[in-house]
Coordinates of C-alpha atoms and ligand atoms in Angstrom, one line a residue:
Chain Q
M1182 CA 0.0 -0.1 0.1
S1183 CA 1.1 3.2 -1.1
G1184 CA 1.1 6.9 1.1
P1185 CA -0.9 9.5 1.1
L1186 CA -1.7 12.3 -1.3
E1187 CA -1.0 15.6 0.5
V1188 CA -1.6 19.1 -0.6
E1189 CA -0.3 21.7 1.6
N1190 CA -0.9 25.5 0.7
L1191 CA -1.2 25.4 -2.8
H1192 CA -0.9 28.5 -4.9
A1193 CA -1.6 28.7 -8.4
F1194 CA -1.7 31.4 -11.5
Y1195 CA -2.6 31.8 -14.9
G1196 CA -0.1 34.4 -16.1
T1197 CA -0.7 37.4 -13.4
S1198 CA -3.9 36.0 -12.3
H1199 CA -4.1 34.2 -9.0
V1200 CA -6.7 31.3 -9.2
L1201 CA -5.6 29.0 -6.3
F1202 CA -5.0 30.6 -3.0
G1203 CA -3.8 28.3 -0.5
I1204 CA -5.3 24.8 -1.3
N1205 CA -4.9 21.8 1.7
L1206 CA -6.2 18.9 1.1
T1207 CA -5.1 14.7 2.0
V1208 CA -5.7 11.7 0.1
H1209 CA -5.2 8.4 2.4
P1210 CA -4.6 5.4 0.5
G1211 CA -7.7 3.5 -0.7
E1212 CA -10.0 6.6 -0.1
C1213 CA -12.2 8.0 -2.8
V1214 CA -12.2 11.7 -2.0
C1215 CA -14.3 14.3 -3.9
L1216 CA -13.6 18.5 -4.9
L1217 CA -17.1 19.7 -4.9
G1218 CA -17.6 22.9 -6.4
R1219 CA -19.7 25.1 -9.0
N1220 CA -18.0 25.6 -12.6
G1221 CA -15.0 28.1 -12.3
V1222 CA -13.6 27.5 -8.5
G1223 CA -10.1 26.0 -9.1
K1224 CA -10.9 22.0 -9.2
T1225 CA -9.2 21.9 -12.5
T1226 CA -6.0 23.7 -11.8
T1227 CA -5.5 22.0 -8.4
M1228 CA -5.6 18.5 -10.6
R1229 CA -3.6 19.9 -12.6
S1230 CA -1.2 21.5 -10.5
I1231 CA -1.0 17.9 -8.8
M1232 CA 0.0 16.7 -12.3
G1233 CA 2.8 19.3 -12.5
L1234 CA 0.8 20.3 -16.0
V1235 CA 0.2 24.1 -14.1
P1236 CA 3.2 25.2 -12.1
A1237 CA 2.5 25.7 -8.3
R1238 CA 4.2 29.0 -7.7
D1239 CA 4.1 28.3 -3.7
G1240 CA 3.3 25.1 -1.4
R1241 CA 3.8 21.7 -1.1
I1242 CA 2.8 18.3 -2.6
T1243 CA 3.7 15.0 -1.7
Y1244 CA 2.9 11.7 -2.7
D1245 CA 3.8 8.6 -1.2
G1246 CA 6.7 10.3 0.8
R1247 CA 8.2 11.7 -2.5
N1248 CA 7.9 15.5 -2.8
L1249 CA 6.1 16.3 -6.3
S1250 CA 6.9 20.1 -6.3
G1251 CA 8.5 21.2 -9.7
L1252 CA 8.9 17.9 -11.0
P1253 CA 7.7 17.6 -14.6
P1254 CA 4.3 15.5 -15.4
H1255 CA 5.9 12.6 -16.3
E1256 CA 8.0 11.8 -12.9
I1257 CA 4.9 12.6 -11.3
A1258 CA 3.1 10.1 -13.5
R1259 CA 6.1 7.7 -12.7
S1260 CA 5.4 8.2 -8.9
G1261 CA 2.2 6.4 -9.1
I1262 CA -0.7 8.9 -10.1
G1263 CA -2.8 8.4 -12.9
F1264 CA -4.5 11.4 -14.8
A1265 CA -8.4 11.6 -16.9
P1266 CA -8.7 15.1 -17.7
D1267 CA -11.9 16.8 -18.0
A1268 CA -10.9 17.2 -21.6
R1269 CA -10.4 13.9 -22.1
L1270 CA -7.6 14.5 -24.8
I1271 CA -8.0 11.1 -26.3
F1272 CA -5.6 10.8 -29.1
P1273 CA -8.1 11.4 -32.3
D1274 CA -6.3 9.2 -34.7
L1275 CA -4.9 6.5 -32.6
S1276 CA -7.1 3.6 -32.6
V1277 CA -8.9 2.7 -28.8
R1278 CA -6.3 -0.2 -28.8
D1279 CA -3.5 2.0 -29.0
N1280 CA -4.7 4.9 -26.7
L1281 CA -4.5 2.2 -24.2
E1282 CA -1.6 0.3 -25.3
I1283 CA 0.5 3.8 -25.4
A1284 CA 0.0 4.0 -21.7
I1285 CA 1.3 0.8 -20.6
K1286 CA 3.6 1.5 -17.5
P1287 CA 4.2 -1.2 -15.1
P1288 CA 3.1 -1.3 -11.4
L1289 CA 5.8 0.4 -9.3
A1290 CA 5.2 -2.3 -6.2
S1291 CA 5.9 -5.7 -7.6
G1292 CA 2.8 -7.8 -5.8
T1293 CA 0.3 -5.7 -7.7
L1294 CA -1.8 -7.0 -10.4
P1295 CA -1.2 -5.3 -13.3
W1296 CA -4.0 -3.8 -15.8
T1297 CA -4.2 -5.4 -18.9
L1298 CA -6.2 -5.1 -22.1
E1299 CA -8.4 -7.8 -21.1
R1300 CA -9.0 -6.3 -17.6
I1301 CA -9.6 -2.8 -18.9
Y1302 CA -12.3 -4.2 -21.2
K1303 CA -13.8 -6.3 -18.6
L1304 CA -14.4 -3.1 -16.5
F1305 CA -15.4 -1.1 -19.5
P1306 CA -17.3 -3.9 -22.0
I1307 CA -18.4 -1.2 -24.5
L1308 CA -14.7 -0.6 -25.4
K1309 CA -14.0 -4.0 -26.9
P1310 CA -15.8 -4.4 -29.6
L1311 CA -14.9 -0.6 -30.7
E1312 CA -10.9 -1.9 -30.2
A1313 CA -10.0 -0.8 -33.9
N1314 CA -12.1 2.5 -34.4
A1315 CA -10.0 5.8 -34.2
G1316 CA -10.4 7.2 -30.8
G1317 CA -11.5 10.5 -32.8
Y1318 CA -15.3 8.7 -33.4
L1319 CA -16.2 7.5 -30.0
S1320 CA -19.3 9.1 -28.2
G1321 CA -18.6 11.1 -24.8
G1322 CA -19.7 8.5 -22.7
E1323 CA -16.9 6.4 -24.5
Q1324 CA -14.5 8.6 -24.8
Q1325 CA -14.6 9.0 -20.8
M1326 CA -14.2 5.4 -19.9
L1327 CA -11.3 5.1 -22.6
T1328 CA -9.7 8.1 -20.8
V1329 CA -9.9 6.1 -17.3
G1330 CA -9.2 3.0 -19.1
R1331 CA -6.0 4.7 -20.5
A1332 CA -5.1 6.1 -17.0
L1333 CA -5.3 3.1 -15.5
M1334 CA -2.9 1.1 -18.1
G1335 CA -0.2 2.9 -16.0
N1336 CA -0.7 1.1 -13.0
P1337 CA -1.6 4.3 -11.0
T1338 CA -1.8 3.9 -7.1
L1339 CA -3.9 7.4 -7.1
L1340 CA -6.4 8.2 -9.9
L1341 CA -7.2 11.9 -11.0
L1342 CA -10.9 12.0 -12.5
D1343 CA -11.9 15.5 -13.2
E1344 CA -15.7 15.3 -14.0
P1345 CA -15.7 12.1 -15.0
V1346 CA -19.4 12.2 -15.7
E1347 CA -19.9 15.6 -17.0
G1348 CA -21.7 16.1 -20.1
L1349 CA -23.1 12.6 -20.3
A1350 CA -26.6 11.1 -20.8
P1351 CA -28.1 9.8 -17.5
V1352 CA -27.6 5.9 -18.4
V1353 CA -24.3 6.4 -19.1
V1354 CA -23.9 8.6 -15.7
Q1355 CA -25.2 5.3 -13.9
E1356 CA -23.0 2.9 -16.0
L1357 CA -19.9 4.8 -14.8
T1358 CA -20.8 5.5 -11.3
Q1359 CA -21.0 1.5 -11.1
Q1360 CA -17.6 1.2 -12.9
I1361 CA -16.0 3.9 -10.7
I1362 CA -17.2 1.9 -7.6
E1363 CA -15.9 -1.0 -9.3
L1364 CA -12.6 0.5 -9.6
K1365 CA -12.6 1.7 -6.0
N1366 CA -13.4 -1.5 -4.3
T1367 CA -9.7 -2.6 -6.3
G1368 CA -8.3 -0.6 -3.5
I1369 CA -7.1 2.5 -5.7
S1370 CA -7.2 6.1 -4.1
I1371 CA -9.4 8.2 -6.5
L1372 CA -9.6 12.1 -6.1
F1373 CA -12.3 13.1 -8.2
A1374 CA -13.8 17.0 -9.3
E1375 CA -17.6 17.0 -9.6
Q1376 CA -20.0 20.0 -9.4
N1377 CA -23.0 18.0 -8.5
L1378 CA -23.6 16.5 -5.3
S1379 CA -25.7 13.3 -6.4
F1380 CA -23.0 11.5 -8.0
A1381 CA -20.4 12.4 -5.5
T1382 CA -22.4 11.0 -2.5
Q1383 CA -22.7 7.9 -4.6
V1384 CA -18.9 7.2 -4.7
A1385 CA -17.1 9.6 -2.3
D1386 CA -15.9 8.8 1.3
R1387 CA -14.9 12.5 1.9
A1388 CA -15.3 15.7 0.3
Y1389 CA -13.4 19.4 -0.2
I1390 CA -15.7 22.3 -1.3
I1391 CA -13.9 24.8 -3.1
E1392 CA -14.9 28.2 -3.6
G1393 CA -12.7 30.8 -5.5
G1394 CA -9.7 28.9 -5.2
R1395 CA -9.6 28.1 -1.3
V1396 CA -11.5 24.9 0.4
R1397 CA -14.7 25.9 2.3
F1398 CA -15.6 22.6 4.1
D1399 CA -13.5 19.5 4.6
G1400 CA -15.5 16.5 6.0
R1401 CA -17.6 13.4 5.5
L1402 CA -20.7 13.4 2.7
E1403 CA -23.3 12.9 5.5
D1404 CA -21.8 15.6 7.6
L1405 CA -22.4 17.9 4.6
E1406 CA -25.8 16.8 4.5
R1407 CA -26.7 18.3 7.6
Q1408 CA -25.6 21.7 6.9
P1409 CA -27.7 23.0 3.9
E1410 CA -26.5 26.5 4.4
I1411 CA -23.0 25.0 3.1
K1412 CA -24.8 23.1 0.2
A1413 CA -27.1 26.3 -0.4
K1414 CA -24.0 28.9 -0.7
Y1415 CA -21.1 26.8 -2.8
L1416 CA -23.1 24.1 -4.7
M1417 CA -25.4 23.5 -7.5
I1418 CA -28.3 21.7 -6.0
Chain U
M564 CA 7.6 24.6 -75.1
P565 CA 8.7 21.2 -76.3
T566 CA 5.6 19.1 -76.5
D567 CA 7.2 15.7 -77.4
W568 CA 6.0 13.0 -75.0
G569 CA 9.7 12.2 -74.2
S570 CA 10.5 15.7 -72.5
L571 CA 7.4 15.4 -70.7
L572 CA 8.1 12.1 -69.3
I573 CA 11.6 13.5 -68.3
Q574 CA 10.1 16.1 -66.6
L575 CA 7.6 14.0 -64.5
F576 CA 10.6 12.1 -63.7
S577 CA 12.7 15.1 -62.7
G578 CA 9.5 16.3 -60.7
L579 CA 8.8 13.1 -59.2
S580 CA 12.5 13.2 -57.9
R581 CA 12.1 16.5 -56.7
A582 CA 9.2 15.8 -54.6
M583 CA 11.0 12.7 -53.0
M584 CA 13.8 15.4 -52.0
L585 CA 11.1 18.0 -51.0
F586 CA 9.1 15.2 -48.8
L587 CA 12.3 13.6 -46.9
V588 CA 13.3 17.5 -46.1
S589 CA 9.9 18.4 -45.4
S590 CA 8.7 15.4 -43.1
G591 CA 11.2 16.2 -40.7
L592 CA 9.9 19.9 -40.4
S593 CA 6.4 18.9 -40.3
L594 CA 7.1 16.7 -37.5
I595 CA 9.3 19.1 -35.5
F596 CA 6.3 21.6 -35.6
G597 CA 3.6 19.2 -35.0
V598 CA 5.2 17.6 -32.4
M599 CA 7.1 20.6 -30.7
N600 CA 5.6 24.0 -32.4
I601 CA 8.9 24.8 -33.2
L602 CA 9.7 26.0 -36.7
N603 CA 13.0 25.1 -37.8
F604 CA 14.1 27.8 -40.0
A605 CA 17.8 26.1 -40.0
H606 CA 16.4 22.2 -41.2
A607 CA 17.7 23.0 -44.5
T608 CA 21.1 24.1 -43.5
L609 CA 21.5 20.8 -41.5
W610 CA 20.2 18.9 -44.7
L611 CA 23.0 21.4 -46.5
L612 CA 25.5 20.0 -43.6
G613 CA 24.6 16.5 -44.4
G614 CA 25.3 16.8 -48.0
Y615 CA 29.0 18.5 -47.4
I616 CA 29.5 15.1 -45.1
T617 CA 28.3 13.1 -47.3
F618 CA 30.5 14.2 -50.2
S619 CA 33.4 14.5 -48.1
I620 CA 33.3 10.6 -46.9
Y621 CA 32.4 9.7 -50.7
T622 CA 35.5 11.5 -51.9
L623 CA 37.3 9.9 -49.1
L624 CA 36.2 6.5 -50.3
A625 CA 36.7 7.2 -53.5
G626 CA 40.3 8.2 -52.9
Y627 CA 41.0 4.4 -51.8
Y628 CA 39.3 2.6 -53.8
G629 CA 38.1 4.7 -56.7
V630 CA 34.8 6.1 -58.3
S631 CA 32.0 4.0 -58.0
I632 CA 28.3 4.5 -57.2
L633 CA 28.5 2.0 -54.4
L634 CA 30.8 3.8 -52.3
L635 CA 28.0 6.4 -52.1
A636 CA 26.0 4.1 -50.0
P637 CA 28.3 4.1 -47.0
A638 CA 28.9 7.6 -47.2
V639 CA 25.1 8.6 -47.0
V640 CA 24.6 5.9 -44.1
A641 CA 27.4 7.9 -42.1
A642 CA 26.9 11.0 -42.6
T643 CA 22.6 10.4 -41.7
L644 CA 24.0 8.9 -38.6
A645 CA 26.3 11.8 -38.0
L646 CA 23.5 14.3 -38.5
F647 CA 21.2 12.5 -36.3
A648 CA 23.8 12.8 -33.3
I649 CA 24.2 16.7 -34.3
G650 CA 20.5 17.0 -34.6
W651 CA 20.3 15.5 -30.8
A652 CA 22.6 17.5 -29.7
I653 CA 21.3 20.6 -31.0
E654 CA 17.9 19.6 -29.6
R655 CA 19.3 19.1 -26.1
T656 CA 21.5 22.2 -25.8
L657 CA 19.7 24.9 -27.7
V658 CA 16.3 24.1 -28.8
R659 CA 15.0 22.7 -26.2
R660 CA 15.3 26.4 -24.2
M661 CA 12.7 27.5 -27.1
Y662 CA 9.7 25.6 -26.5
G663 CA 7.0 27.9 -25.0
R664 CA 8.7 30.8 -26.5
E665 CA 7.4 33.5 -29.2
L666 CA 8.0 32.9 -32.5
P667 CA 10.5 35.6 -33.2
E668 CA 12.7 34.1 -30.5
Q669 CA 12.8 30.8 -32.4
L670 CA 13.8 32.6 -35.6
L671 CA 16.3 34.2 -33.9
L672 CA 17.7 31.0 -32.5
T673 CA 17.3 28.8 -35.8
F674 CA 18.5 32.4 -37.8
A675 CA 21.8 32.1 -35.7
L676 CA 21.8 28.6 -36.9
I677 CA 21.8 29.1 -40.5
L678 CA 25.0 31.6 -40.1
I679 CA 26.7 29.5 -37.9
I680 CA 26.7 26.1 -39.7
G681 CA 26.8 28.5 -43.2
D682 CA 30.5 29.9 -41.8
L683 CA 31.4 26.5 -40.9
I684 CA 30.3 25.0 -44.0
R685 CA 32.5 27.7 -45.7
L686 CA 35.5 27.1 -43.6
F687 CA 35.6 23.6 -44.0
W688 CA 34.7 23.1 -47.8
G689 CA 35.0 26.8 -49.2
V690 CA 32.3 28.6 -51.1
Q691 CA 32.6 26.3 -54.4
N692 CA 29.9 24.1 -55.3
L693 CA 30.6 20.4 -54.8
R694 CA 29.2 17.6 -56.6
I695 CA 29.8 13.9 -57.4
V696 CA 30.7 12.5 -60.6
L697 CA 29.5 9.3 -61.7
P698 CA 29.5 7.7 -64.8
I699 CA 25.8 6.9 -65.6
E700 CA 24.5 6.1 -68.7
P701 CA 21.2 8.2 -70.0
M702 CA 18.7 5.8 -70.9
P703 CA 16.7 6.1 -73.6
V704 CA 13.0 6.9 -73.1
L705 CA 10.5 7.6 -75.8
G706 CA 13.5 9.1 -78.1
S707 CA 14.7 11.4 -75.2
F708 CA 17.5 10.4 -72.4
V709 CA 16.4 10.1 -68.8
N710 CA 19.4 9.5 -66.1
P711 CA 18.4 6.3 -64.5
Y712 CA 19.9 7.6 -61.5
L713 CA 16.5 9.3 -61.2
F714 CA 14.5 6.2 -60.9
F715 CA 16.6 4.9 -58.0
I716 CA 16.2 8.2 -56.2
I717 CA 12.2 7.9 -56.7
A718 CA 12.5 4.3 -55.4
V719 CA 14.5 5.1 -52.5
G720 CA 12.6 8.5 -51.5
L721 CA 9.4 6.2 -51.8
I722 CA 11.3 3.3 -49.6
V723 CA 11.9 5.8 -47.0
A724 CA 8.6 7.5 -47.0
G725 CA 7.0 3.7 -46.6
L726 CA 9.6 3.4 -43.3
L727 CA 8.6 6.5 -41.7
W728 CA 5.0 5.5 -42.5
W729 CA 5.6 2.2 -40.8
F730 CA 7.1 3.8 -37.8
L731 CA 4.3 6.4 -37.1
A732 CA 1.7 4.1 -37.8
R733 CA 3.0 0.8 -36.3
T734 CA 5.8 1.0 -33.9
R735 CA 5.2 2.7 -30.1
T736 CA 7.3 5.1 -30.4
G737 CA 5.6 6.3 -33.6
K738 CA 2.1 6.4 -31.8
I739 CA 3.7 8.3 -29.4
V740 CA 4.6 10.7 -31.7
R741 CA 1.5 11.1 -33.3
A742 CA 0.1 11.7 -29.9
A743 CA 2.5 14.2 -29.0
V744 CA 1.0 15.7 -32.1
Y745 CA -2.3 16.1 -30.6
S746 CA -1.6 16.9 -26.7
R747 CA 2.2 17.1 -25.5
D748 CA 0.4 17.4 -22.0
M749 CA -1.6 14.5 -22.1
V750 CA 1.3 12.1 -23.1
S751 CA 3.7 13.6 -20.4
A752 CA 0.7 12.9 -17.8
L753 CA 0.9 9.1 -18.8
G754 CA 4.7 8.9 -17.6
I755 CA 6.3 9.4 -21.3
R756 CA 9.7 11.0 -21.3
I757 CA 8.5 13.9 -23.5
P758 CA 11.9 15.2 -23.6
N759 CA 13.7 12.1 -24.8
I760 CA 10.6 12.1 -27.8
Y761 CA 11.4 15.7 -28.6
A762 CA 15.1 14.8 -29.1
L763 CA 14.2 11.6 -31.2
V764 CA 12.1 13.3 -33.3
F765 CA 14.3 16.4 -34.0
A766 CA 17.6 14.1 -34.5
L767 CA 15.2 12.2 -36.8
G768 CA 14.0 14.8 -38.9
V769 CA 17.5 16.0 -39.4
A770 CA 18.8 12.7 -40.2
I771 CA 16.5 12.2 -43.0
A772 CA 17.1 15.6 -44.7
A773 CA 20.6 14.4 -44.5
F774 CA 20.2 11.4 -46.1
S775 CA 18.4 12.9 -49.2
A776 CA 21.0 15.2 -49.4
G777 CA 23.5 12.5 -49.9
V778 CA 21.4 10.6 -52.2
F779 CA 21.3 13.7 -54.2
L780 CA 24.6 14.4 -54.7
P781 CA 25.0 12.9 -58.3
I782 CA 22.6 14.6 -60.0
I783 CA 22.8 18.1 -58.4
P784 CA 25.9 20.0 -56.8
I785 CA 25.5 21.5 -54.0
G786 CA 26.8 24.7 -52.7
L787 CA 26.2 27.8 -50.1
G788 CA 22.8 29.6 -50.1
M789 CA 20.8 26.5 -51.7
D790 CA 19.7 25.8 -48.0
M791 CA 17.4 29.3 -48.6
D792 CA 16.1 28.0 -51.8
L793 CA 14.8 24.8 -50.3
I794 CA 13.4 26.0 -46.8
V795 CA 11.0 28.2 -49.0
Q796 CA 9.8 25.5 -50.7
C797 CA 9.7 23.2 -48.0
F798 CA 7.9 25.6 -46.1
A799 CA 5.1 26.0 -49.0
V800 CA 4.9 22.1 -48.9
V801 CA 4.1 21.6 -45.3
V802 CA 1.6 24.5 -45.1
I803 CA 0.0 23.2 -48.2
G804 CA -0.1 19.6 -46.6
G805 CA -1.1 20.8 -42.9
F806 CA 1.5 21.3 -40.3
G807 CA 1.9 17.6 -38.6
S808 CA 0.7 15.4 -41.0
I809 CA 3.0 12.8 -42.7
V810 CA 0.3 12.1 -45.6
G811 CA -0.2 15.7 -46.3
T812 CA 3.5 16.3 -46.5
F813 CA 3.6 13.5 -49.0
V814 CA 0.9 14.6 -51.3
A815 CA 1.8 18.3 -51.0
S816 CA 6.0 17.0 -51.8
L817 CA 4.4 15.5 -55.2
L818 CA 2.4 18.4 -56.0
V819 CA 5.0 21.0 -55.5
G820 CA 7.7 19.0 -57.0
I821 CA 5.7 18.0 -59.9
V822 CA 4.5 21.0 -60.6
Y823 CA 7.5 23.3 -60.2
S824 CA 9.7 20.7 -62.7
F825 CA 6.4 21.5 -65.2
S826 CA 6.5 25.4 -64.7
I827 CA 10.0 25.4 -65.2
L828 CA 9.5 24.2 -68.8
I829 CA 6.7 26.6 -69.2
W830 CA 7.8 29.7 -67.5
P831 CA 11.4 29.3 -66.0
D832 CA 11.3 32.4 -63.9
G833 CA 7.9 31.9 -62.5
A834 CA 8.2 28.5 -61.1
L835 CA 8.4 29.3 -57.3
A836 CA 5.5 32.0 -57.8
I837 CA 3.3 29.5 -59.0
I838 CA 3.8 27.2 -56.1
F839 CA 2.7 30.0 -53.8
V840 CA -0.1 31.0 -55.7
I841 CA -1.3 27.1 -55.0
L842 CA -0.4 27.7 -51.5
V843 CA -2.2 30.8 -51.0
A844 CA -5.4 29.0 -52.7
V845 CA -5.0 26.0 -50.4
L846 CA -4.7 28.2 -47.5
I847 CA -8.1 30.4 -48.4
W848 CA -9.6 26.8 -49.0
R849 CA -8.2 25.1 -46.0
P850 CA -6.4 27.6 -43.7
W851 CA -5.1 24.0 -41.7
G852 CA -4.0 22.7 -44.9
L853 CA -4.9 20.1 -47.0
F854 CA -4.0 17.0 -44.2
G855 CA -4.2 19.2 -41.1
T856 CA -6.7 19.6 -38.5
E857 CA -7.8 22.7 -36.8
M858 CA -7.7 20.9 -33.2
R859 CA -4.9 21.0 -31.0
F860 CA -4.4 20.9 -27.2
Ligands
LIG706 N1 -6.0 28.5 -19.2 C1 -6.3 29.9 -18.2 N2 -5.9 30.7 -18.5 C2 -6.3 31.7 -17.7 N3 -7.2 31.2 -16.9 C3 -7.7 30.3 -16.5 C4 -7.8 29.2 -17.1 N4 -8.3 28.1 -17.1 C5 -9.2 28.5 -16.1 N5 -8.9 29.7 -15.8 C6 -9.6 30.3 -14.7 O1 -9.1 30.0 -13.4 C7 -10.2 29.6 -12.6 C8 -10.4 28.4 -12.0 O2 -10.8 27.4 -13.3 P1 -10.8 25.9 -13.1 O3 -9.4 25.5 -12.1 O4 -10.8 25.4 -14.5 O5 -12.2 25.8 -12.3 P2 -13.0 24.6 -12.2 O6 -12.5 23.3 -12.8 O7 -13.4 24.3 -10.9 O8 -14.4 24.9 -13.2 C9 -11.6 30.1 -13.6 O9 -11.6 31.4 -13.0 C10 -11.1 30.4 -14.7 O10 -11.4 31.3 -15.4
LIG707 MG1 -12.6 22.0 -14.2

């Protein structure tokens, strides 16, 4: 089992505009944690900073005892973090299979069962018959599953999912929810961003509510249920 | 204008062989831009350097073993490998500092490279044009004579184009390169060491260009300044085909090579102008080129 992800006092900028104002968060091994908040509050920026895709101006990010601050994205990925971005970024002229195979990276711990094409197709059966199709011609739901599958092929111990069910049809959301719960049961740690409480409550153990680049609430989802004023202030209901 | 079939055929073959050279130089230019967003103005100057190195190695070998077309092969291979190494070193030391910078800064660096390499060539090889003279009998074709070496160039060009296609379509590294054309960030977020991919793409592009310079030595003499003519045409090819698209570069090379070759027959001074008319027409019709795509992340 790997160590926790710890983000301390994270500040991030786009050019001169200050977007994150000292984010603090922790994801313990095996935990499923949600970053909740409306559009534009800094969820994506937090994830991209963890991944090294947006330079953190201040603060400290450690994972599994390793300081990630200042490392290039490929080093961060190699310390066991998988990333499924909100834009999905499926490589459009590569086949579904190539999109998965390109991402293969051996597990860090020797004892773990590695992800294979077969395991990905078992979790996301829709992808199997599409194997030879170009990634650019998938539906939104298929693309999202491929994005998660691609991240899994690198055998991460922590998965970052940025709004995995955003813009998907309700049936697809249901399907993906079940699949993410299944994934969670494999013991992988998950940090995901979400705007809606309903999806978050189904999968997350704990949530951070973000607003204006700051953490405004930190706790279990049951506790959030008992604080309607926080829900009303920071979330879309 | 001569209208007999023989001379038209000759023009076609010379257009096709020209197209092969354009493709071999432009494919690297296009890949380097597609993957790293760098416009390598020094690309044709490195091509020229490859030609000079091939010339020297060939001359050395011919001094020992006598004039023979077979000696060109080891000379070309050695120069290609040398330019691969030089390309790798240039990317690791200089070009990498340009990533994410504005075009004027890129222009400054690559232009400095053009001047430095040009002066080095002047220093080592002098200012006179150099060529390899090989005893090749012209072949009669429909009443005219064609240099059979043109067929060899076309065949070799097609083989290298095929190998490049195979590399990009079938190998893992090639697929990573295509993925990087779409999104460098996503490729590196998968744990792939993107700096190595950058160095490889740059070195490979430069090596393929050097290869074509060597292969062409028996039919065109090389000299200072040729790099400038070539880079302008290669940019036209890459823009017409669509930056980052190898298929597009291939089709545009055929188009430009053949059109140029026939234009010279009709209007020698306006050949380049005709190429640019085509370029403007393509840009109006499809601003991202024949085979390019609009979306990039
Ligand atoms: N590439 C960018 N350049 C400039 N500002 C950006 C960029 N991306 C996001 N922002 C701004 O940063 C803030 C946080 O955005 P983001 O992290 O995407 O929020 P969320 O994911 O919670 O919707 C927003 O105000 C947004 O407008
Ligand atoms: Mg977002």
